[in-house]
Coordinates of C-alpha atoms in Angstrom, one line a residue:
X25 CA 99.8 92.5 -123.1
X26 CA 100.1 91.5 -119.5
X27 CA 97.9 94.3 -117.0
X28 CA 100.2 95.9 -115.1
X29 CA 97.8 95.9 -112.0
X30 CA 98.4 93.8 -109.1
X31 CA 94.9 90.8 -108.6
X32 CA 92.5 91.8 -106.0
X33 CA 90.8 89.4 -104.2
X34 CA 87.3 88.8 -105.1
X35 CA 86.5 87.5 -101.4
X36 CA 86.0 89.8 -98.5
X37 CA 87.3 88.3 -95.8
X38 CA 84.6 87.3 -92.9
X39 CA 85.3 88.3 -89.6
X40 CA 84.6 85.5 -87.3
X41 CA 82.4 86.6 -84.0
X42 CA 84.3 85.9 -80.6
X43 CA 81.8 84.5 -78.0
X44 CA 81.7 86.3 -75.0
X45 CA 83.7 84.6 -72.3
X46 CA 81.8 83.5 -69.6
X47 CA 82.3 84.8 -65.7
X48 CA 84.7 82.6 -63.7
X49 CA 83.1 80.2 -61.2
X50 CA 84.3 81.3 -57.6
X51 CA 83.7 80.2 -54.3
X52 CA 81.5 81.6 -52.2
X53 CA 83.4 83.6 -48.9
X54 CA 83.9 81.1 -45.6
X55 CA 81.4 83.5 -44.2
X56 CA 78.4 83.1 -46.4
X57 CA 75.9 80.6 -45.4
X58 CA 76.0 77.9 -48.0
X59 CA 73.2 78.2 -50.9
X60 CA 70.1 76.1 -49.9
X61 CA 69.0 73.0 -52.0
X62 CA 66.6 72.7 -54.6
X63 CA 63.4 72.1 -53.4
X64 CA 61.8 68.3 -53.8
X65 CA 60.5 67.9 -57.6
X66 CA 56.6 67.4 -56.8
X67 CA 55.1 64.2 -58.5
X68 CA 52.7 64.7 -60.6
X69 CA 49.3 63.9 -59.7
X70 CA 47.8 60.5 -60.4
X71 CA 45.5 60.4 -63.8
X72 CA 42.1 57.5 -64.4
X73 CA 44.7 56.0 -66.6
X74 CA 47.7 55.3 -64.2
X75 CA 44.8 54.0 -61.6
X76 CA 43.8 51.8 -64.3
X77 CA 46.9 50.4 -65.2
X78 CA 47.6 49.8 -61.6
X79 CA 44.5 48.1 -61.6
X80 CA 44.5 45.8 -64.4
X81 CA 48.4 44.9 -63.4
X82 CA 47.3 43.9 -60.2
X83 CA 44.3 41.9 -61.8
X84 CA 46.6 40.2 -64.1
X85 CA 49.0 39.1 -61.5
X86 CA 46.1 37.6 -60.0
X87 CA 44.5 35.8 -62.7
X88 CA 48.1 34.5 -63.8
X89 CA 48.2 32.7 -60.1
X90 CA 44.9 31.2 -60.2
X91 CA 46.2 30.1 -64.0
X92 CA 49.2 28.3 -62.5
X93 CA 47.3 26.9 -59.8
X94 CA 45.1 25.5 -62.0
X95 CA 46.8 24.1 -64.5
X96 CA 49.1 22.2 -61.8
X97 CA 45.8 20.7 -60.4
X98 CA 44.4 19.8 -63.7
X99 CA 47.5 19.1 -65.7
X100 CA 48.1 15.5 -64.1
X101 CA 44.3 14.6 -65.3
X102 CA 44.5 16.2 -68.8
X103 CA 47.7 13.7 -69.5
X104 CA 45.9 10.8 -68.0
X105 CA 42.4 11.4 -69.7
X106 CA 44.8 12.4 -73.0
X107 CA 46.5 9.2 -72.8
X108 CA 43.3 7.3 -73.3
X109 CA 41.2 9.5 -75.6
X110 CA 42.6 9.1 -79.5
X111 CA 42.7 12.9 -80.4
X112 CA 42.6 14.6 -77.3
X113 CA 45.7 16.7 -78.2
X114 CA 44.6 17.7 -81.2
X115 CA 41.2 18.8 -80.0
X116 CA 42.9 20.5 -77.2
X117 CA 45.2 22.5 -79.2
X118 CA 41.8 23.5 -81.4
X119 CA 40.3 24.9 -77.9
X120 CA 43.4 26.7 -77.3
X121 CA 43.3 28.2 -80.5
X122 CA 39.6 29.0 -79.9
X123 CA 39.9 30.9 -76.2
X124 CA 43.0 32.8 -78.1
X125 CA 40.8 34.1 -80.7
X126 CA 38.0 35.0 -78.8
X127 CA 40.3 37.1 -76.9

């Protein structure tokens, strides 16, 4: 009872697309004048917001020196005045916290 007819395939097979090839780079002649650059990319214009964060960089480099300064001029003082006072740290580190928090 075996079928006499030869198996088919159930699959059709898929033809795969060939990509177009692509034009070969050449030269240009020695007597063409060479092609000219790109023009200059233009900057984009300056927003409020890159003003202001010029601004504020600029005031935090500033406050950040008068910070330094200060604290090497005070610093000597605080230790000396910490040295005699009993909880002068501790109360310091409190004031620290505070400023942080309000800010």
């Amino acid at each position: 009872m075996s079928d006499p007819s030869p198996v088919k395939p159930t699959i059709t097979p898929v033809e795969t697309p060939v990509a177009p090839s692509e034009p070969p780079i050449v030269a240009p002649r020695a007597s063409e004048p060479p092609p000219p650059p790109p023009p200059p990319r233009r900057e984009p214009p300056q927003t409020i917001v890159d003003k202001a964060i010029k601004v504020t960089q600029a005031y935090a480099e500033y406050v950040w020196a008068d910070v330094k300064v200060l604290f090497a001029e005070i610093k000597p003082s605080f230790v000396k005045f910490g040295l005699k006072q009993r909880n002068f740290l501790i109360g310091l580190v409190v004031f620290i916290l505070f400023l942080i928090w309000l800010f």
